[in-house]
XYZ file of C-alpha atoms in Angstrom:
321
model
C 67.157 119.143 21.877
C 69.823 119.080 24.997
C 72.257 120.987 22.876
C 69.819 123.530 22.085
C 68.638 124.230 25.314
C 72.135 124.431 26.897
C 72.966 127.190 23.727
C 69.675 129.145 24.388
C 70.672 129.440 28.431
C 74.477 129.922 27.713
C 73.437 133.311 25.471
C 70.853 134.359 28.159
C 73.569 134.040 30.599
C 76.129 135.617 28.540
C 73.605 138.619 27.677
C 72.529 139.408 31.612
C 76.406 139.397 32.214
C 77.820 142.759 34.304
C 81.521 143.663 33.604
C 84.277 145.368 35.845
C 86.490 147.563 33.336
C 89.487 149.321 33.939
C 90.300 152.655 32.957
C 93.552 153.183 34.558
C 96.271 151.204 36.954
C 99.234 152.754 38.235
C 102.868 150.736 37.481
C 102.521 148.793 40.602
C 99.470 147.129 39.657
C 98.693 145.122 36.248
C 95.503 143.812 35.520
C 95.896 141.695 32.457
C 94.113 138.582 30.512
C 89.993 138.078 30.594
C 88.987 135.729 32.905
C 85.777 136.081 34.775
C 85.346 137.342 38.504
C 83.024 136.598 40.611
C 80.645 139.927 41.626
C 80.862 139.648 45.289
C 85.056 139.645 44.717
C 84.942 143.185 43.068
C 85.515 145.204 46.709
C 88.325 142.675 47.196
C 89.703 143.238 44.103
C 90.573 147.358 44.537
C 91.064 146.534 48.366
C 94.050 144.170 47.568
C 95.221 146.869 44.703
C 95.145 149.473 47.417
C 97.493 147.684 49.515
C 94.907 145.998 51.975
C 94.144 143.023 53.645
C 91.561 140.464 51.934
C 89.683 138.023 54.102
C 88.407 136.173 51.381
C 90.955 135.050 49.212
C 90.438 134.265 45.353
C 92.206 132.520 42.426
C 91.425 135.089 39.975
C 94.710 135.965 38.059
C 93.483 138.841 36.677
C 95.364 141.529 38.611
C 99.253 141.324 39.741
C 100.760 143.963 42.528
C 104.020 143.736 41.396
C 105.432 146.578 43.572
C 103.654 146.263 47.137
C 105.166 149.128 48.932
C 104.032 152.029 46.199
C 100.112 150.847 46.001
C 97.844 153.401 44.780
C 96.780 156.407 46.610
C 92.880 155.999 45.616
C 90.335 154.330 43.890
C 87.453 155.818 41.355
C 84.472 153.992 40.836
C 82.057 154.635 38.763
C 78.626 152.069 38.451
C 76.529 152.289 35.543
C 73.349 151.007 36.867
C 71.094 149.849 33.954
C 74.005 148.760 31.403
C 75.370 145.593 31.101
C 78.087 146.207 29.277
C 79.864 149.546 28.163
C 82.558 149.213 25.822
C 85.679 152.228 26.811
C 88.758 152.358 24.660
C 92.189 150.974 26.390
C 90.198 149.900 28.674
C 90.808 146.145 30.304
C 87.505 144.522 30.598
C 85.973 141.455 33.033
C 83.053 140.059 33.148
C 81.407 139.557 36.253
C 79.827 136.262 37.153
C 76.535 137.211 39.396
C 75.004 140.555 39.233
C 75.757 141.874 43.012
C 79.353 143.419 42.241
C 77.508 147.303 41.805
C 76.072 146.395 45.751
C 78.921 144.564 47.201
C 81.148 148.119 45.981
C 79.569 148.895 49.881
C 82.028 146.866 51.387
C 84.895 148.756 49.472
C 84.456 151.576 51.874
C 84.067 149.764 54.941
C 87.403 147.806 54.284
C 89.248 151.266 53.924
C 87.262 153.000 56.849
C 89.730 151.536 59.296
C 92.741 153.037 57.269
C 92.165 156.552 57.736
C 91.075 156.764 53.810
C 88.791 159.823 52.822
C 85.934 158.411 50.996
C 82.688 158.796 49.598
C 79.698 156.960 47.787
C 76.590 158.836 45.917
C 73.880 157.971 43.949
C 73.760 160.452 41.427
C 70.126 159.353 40.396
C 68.863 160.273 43.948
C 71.290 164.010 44.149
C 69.083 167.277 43.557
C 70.929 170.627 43.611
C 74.097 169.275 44.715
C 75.761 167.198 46.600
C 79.024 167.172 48.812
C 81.924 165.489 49.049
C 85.312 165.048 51.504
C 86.988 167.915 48.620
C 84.156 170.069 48.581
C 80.563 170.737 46.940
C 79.355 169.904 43.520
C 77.227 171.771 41.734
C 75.955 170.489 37.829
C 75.847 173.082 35.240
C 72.195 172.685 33.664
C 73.175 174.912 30.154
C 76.582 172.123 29.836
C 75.341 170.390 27.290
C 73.812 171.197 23.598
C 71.982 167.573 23.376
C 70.744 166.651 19.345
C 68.697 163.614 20.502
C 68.108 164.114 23.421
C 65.232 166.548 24.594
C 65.755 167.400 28.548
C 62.816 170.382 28.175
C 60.607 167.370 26.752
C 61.514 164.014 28.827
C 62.251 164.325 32.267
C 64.854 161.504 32.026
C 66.735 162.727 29.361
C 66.973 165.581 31.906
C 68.061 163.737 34.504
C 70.742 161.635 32.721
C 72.385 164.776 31.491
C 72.210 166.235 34.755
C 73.761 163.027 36.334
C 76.710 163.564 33.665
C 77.403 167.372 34.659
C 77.582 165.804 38.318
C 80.544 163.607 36.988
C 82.134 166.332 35.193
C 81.691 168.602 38.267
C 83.379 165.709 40.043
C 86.056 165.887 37.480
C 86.541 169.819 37.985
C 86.711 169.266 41.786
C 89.259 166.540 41.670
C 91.784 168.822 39.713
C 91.803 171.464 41.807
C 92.264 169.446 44.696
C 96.168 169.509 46.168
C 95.478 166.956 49.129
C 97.159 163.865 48.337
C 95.330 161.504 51.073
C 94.037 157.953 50.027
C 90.647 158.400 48.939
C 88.057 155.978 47.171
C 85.107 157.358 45.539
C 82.106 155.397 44.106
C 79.565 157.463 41.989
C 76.578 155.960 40.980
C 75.052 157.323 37.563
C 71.513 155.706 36.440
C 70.681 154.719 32.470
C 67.207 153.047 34.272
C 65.013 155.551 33.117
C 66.934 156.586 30.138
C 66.444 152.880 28.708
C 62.685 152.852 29.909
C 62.012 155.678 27.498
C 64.295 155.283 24.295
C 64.400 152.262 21.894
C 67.530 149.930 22.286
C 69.126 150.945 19.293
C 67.674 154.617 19.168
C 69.761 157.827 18.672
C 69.331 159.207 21.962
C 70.648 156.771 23.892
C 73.718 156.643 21.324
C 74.124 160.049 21.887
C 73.584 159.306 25.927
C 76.478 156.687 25.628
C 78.927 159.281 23.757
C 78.321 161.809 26.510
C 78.906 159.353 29.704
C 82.409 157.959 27.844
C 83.527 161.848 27.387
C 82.795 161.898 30.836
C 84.362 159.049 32.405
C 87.131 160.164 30.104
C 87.362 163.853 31.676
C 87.207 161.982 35.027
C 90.102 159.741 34.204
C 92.100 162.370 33.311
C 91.392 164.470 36.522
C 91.667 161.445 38.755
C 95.339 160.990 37.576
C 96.331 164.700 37.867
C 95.023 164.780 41.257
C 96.861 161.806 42.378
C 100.028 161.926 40.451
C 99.080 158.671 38.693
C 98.962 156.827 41.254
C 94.777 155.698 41.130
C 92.643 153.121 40.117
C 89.921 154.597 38.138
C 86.999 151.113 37.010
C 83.505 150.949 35.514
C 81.368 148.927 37.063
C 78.309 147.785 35.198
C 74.955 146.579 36.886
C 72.277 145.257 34.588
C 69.867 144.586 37.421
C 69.691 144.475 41.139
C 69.002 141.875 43.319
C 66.021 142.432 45.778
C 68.459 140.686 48.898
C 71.771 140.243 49.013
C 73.037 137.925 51.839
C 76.455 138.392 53.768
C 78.959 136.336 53.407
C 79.799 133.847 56.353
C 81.091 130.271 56.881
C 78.736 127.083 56.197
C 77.879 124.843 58.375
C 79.636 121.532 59.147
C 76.351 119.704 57.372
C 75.938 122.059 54.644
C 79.639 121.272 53.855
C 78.901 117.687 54.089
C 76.633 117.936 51.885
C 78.605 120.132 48.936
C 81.481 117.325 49.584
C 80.250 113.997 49.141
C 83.482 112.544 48.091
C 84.954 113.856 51.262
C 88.005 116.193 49.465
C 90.565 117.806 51.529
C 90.136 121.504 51.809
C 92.122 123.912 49.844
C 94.269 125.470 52.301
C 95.870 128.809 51.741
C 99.747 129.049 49.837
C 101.349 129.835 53.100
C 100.231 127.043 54.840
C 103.326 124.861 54.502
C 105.646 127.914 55.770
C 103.835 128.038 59.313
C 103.408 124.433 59.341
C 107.164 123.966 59.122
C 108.165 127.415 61.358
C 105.934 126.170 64.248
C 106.493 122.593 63.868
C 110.480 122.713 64.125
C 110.696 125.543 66.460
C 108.719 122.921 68.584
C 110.701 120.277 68.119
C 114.065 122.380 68.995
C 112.602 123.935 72.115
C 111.449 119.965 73.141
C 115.130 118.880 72.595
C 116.429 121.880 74.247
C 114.481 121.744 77.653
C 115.167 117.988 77.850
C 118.979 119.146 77.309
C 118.883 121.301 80.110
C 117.361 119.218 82.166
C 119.983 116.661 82.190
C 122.485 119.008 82.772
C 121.007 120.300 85.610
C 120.133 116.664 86.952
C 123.567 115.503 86.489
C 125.294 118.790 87.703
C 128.429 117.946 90.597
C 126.940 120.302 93.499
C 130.237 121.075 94.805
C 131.069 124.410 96.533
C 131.601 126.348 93.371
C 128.544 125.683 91.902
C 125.383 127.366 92.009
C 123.195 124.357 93.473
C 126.101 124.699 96.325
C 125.639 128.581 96.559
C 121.526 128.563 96.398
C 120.858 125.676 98.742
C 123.400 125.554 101.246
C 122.799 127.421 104.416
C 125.316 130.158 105.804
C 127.485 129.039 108.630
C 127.853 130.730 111.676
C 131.573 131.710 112.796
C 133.092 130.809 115.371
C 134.717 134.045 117.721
């Protein structure tokens, strides 16, 4: 009966599962293997591939910067709000453990603020006409698309999913004619909310509606590396649900830690630890042994007229005419 419950809760889990997938990663960055990441870790994650500092440190070995001084240029991020998974060919996939990783994408442009880094978020779900960016103003083309299942004259959100993908693909336009090559990170938000709400699960329409968002993300891909020479990050983020609250991250208390470490364990410091341990603790011990050195000298220094204890403490005499 055990067994069974534990299966039943392990699929549930498994099925409410976001992902993080990867589209493209310059040479300088490899993300490899398929372990899971935690959700709140996903701004961390393109922060340290950008070439920033990460104050919270994690042991996921999915991603290796193997050439630190030519990080990418920018980041694209697109969140599929609504999926939880969106399969991408060539693409390297994650699965996120928690379901705040489309929110905590915030904190992704407040990292890079402080870097000079042109950037942008928008929720395409929330644009109307347009909507404008650091490289200019994007403008959907309503007669884009030629739709077999799904009926935009009909069903409003059929209309507004297709006019959430001519956003990206007006995106995509803008990006290759741009010729500035400043950092950047974008995040665009495109819904599938009220797409799912009115289609069956397996239905044509929202087949179709998958087909037209991976063309898409495909045209942006492309774009993304023309307009930075390659050198981008372009990731899917999927978010199956959102959380009402989603509390900031801070230090426990002393009894809160107490009570998550009742065997009292030594804490986990950080790899480079034992460097500054050893640099501080022997440049103490030399500058110890060193001012007791020259201590002694001076103590035991003759102060006979050629020396300097002679010269600084003996008074001038006067001359006699």
């Amino acid at each position: 009966m055990l067994r069974t419950i534990f299966l039943v809760f392990a699929l549930f889990a498994a099925a409410n599962c976001d992902q993080l997938s990867v589209l493209h990663s310059p040479k300088a960055v490899e993300f490899r293997g398929n372990s899971h990441l935690d959700s709140d870790s996903v701004p961390d994650v393109f922060a340290a591939a950008l070439g920033y500092s990460v104050s919270h440190p994690t042991e996921w070995d999915g991603m290796v910067v193997k050439d630190p001084f030519n990080t990418p240029d920018g980041a694209v991020v697109v969140v599929a709000e609504g999926l939880d998974s969106f399969s991408l060919k060539d693409a390297r996939t994650y699965k996120l453990d928690g379901n705040t990783g489309s929110l905590a994408l915030s904190e992704l442009l407040q990292k890079t603020a402080d870097h000079q880094v042109v950037g942008f978020e928008v929720d395409l779900k929330d644009s109307s006409d347009s909507f404008a960016t650091p490289l200019g103003t994007v403008q959907p083309d309503d007669e884009e698309f030629s739709a077999q299942h799904l009926k935009p004259k009909v069903n409003k959100a059929d209309a507004d999913f297709l006019r959430q993908v001519a956003y990206v693909n007006g995106l995509s336009d803008l990006l290759v004619t741009s010729t500035d090559r400043i950092p950047a990170v974008h995040i665009v938000r495109v819904s599938f909310e009220a797409l799912l709400a009115s289609h069956e699960h397996n239905s044509a329409a929202l087949e179709e509606a998958r087909k037209l968002f991976a063309t898409a993300l495909e045209g942006l891909q492309t774009a993304a590396e023309k307009a930075f020479d390659g050198s981008v990050i372009v990731g899917l983020v999927t978010a199956s649900e959102k959380p009402l609250t989603r509390s900031k991250r801070q230090a426990q208390k002393q009894e809160e830690e107490e009570d998550d470490n009742p065997l009292n364990l030594a804490k986990k410091y950080n790899g480079n630890y034992p460097v500054i341990f050893n640099i501080i603790l022997w440049f103490s011990v030399v500058l110890a042994f060193s001012l007791i050195a020259i201590s002694i000298v001076i103590g035991t220094m003759d102060p006979g007229r050629d020396s300097i204890i002679y010269r600084m403490t003996s008074t001038r005499m006067k001359k006699d005419n």
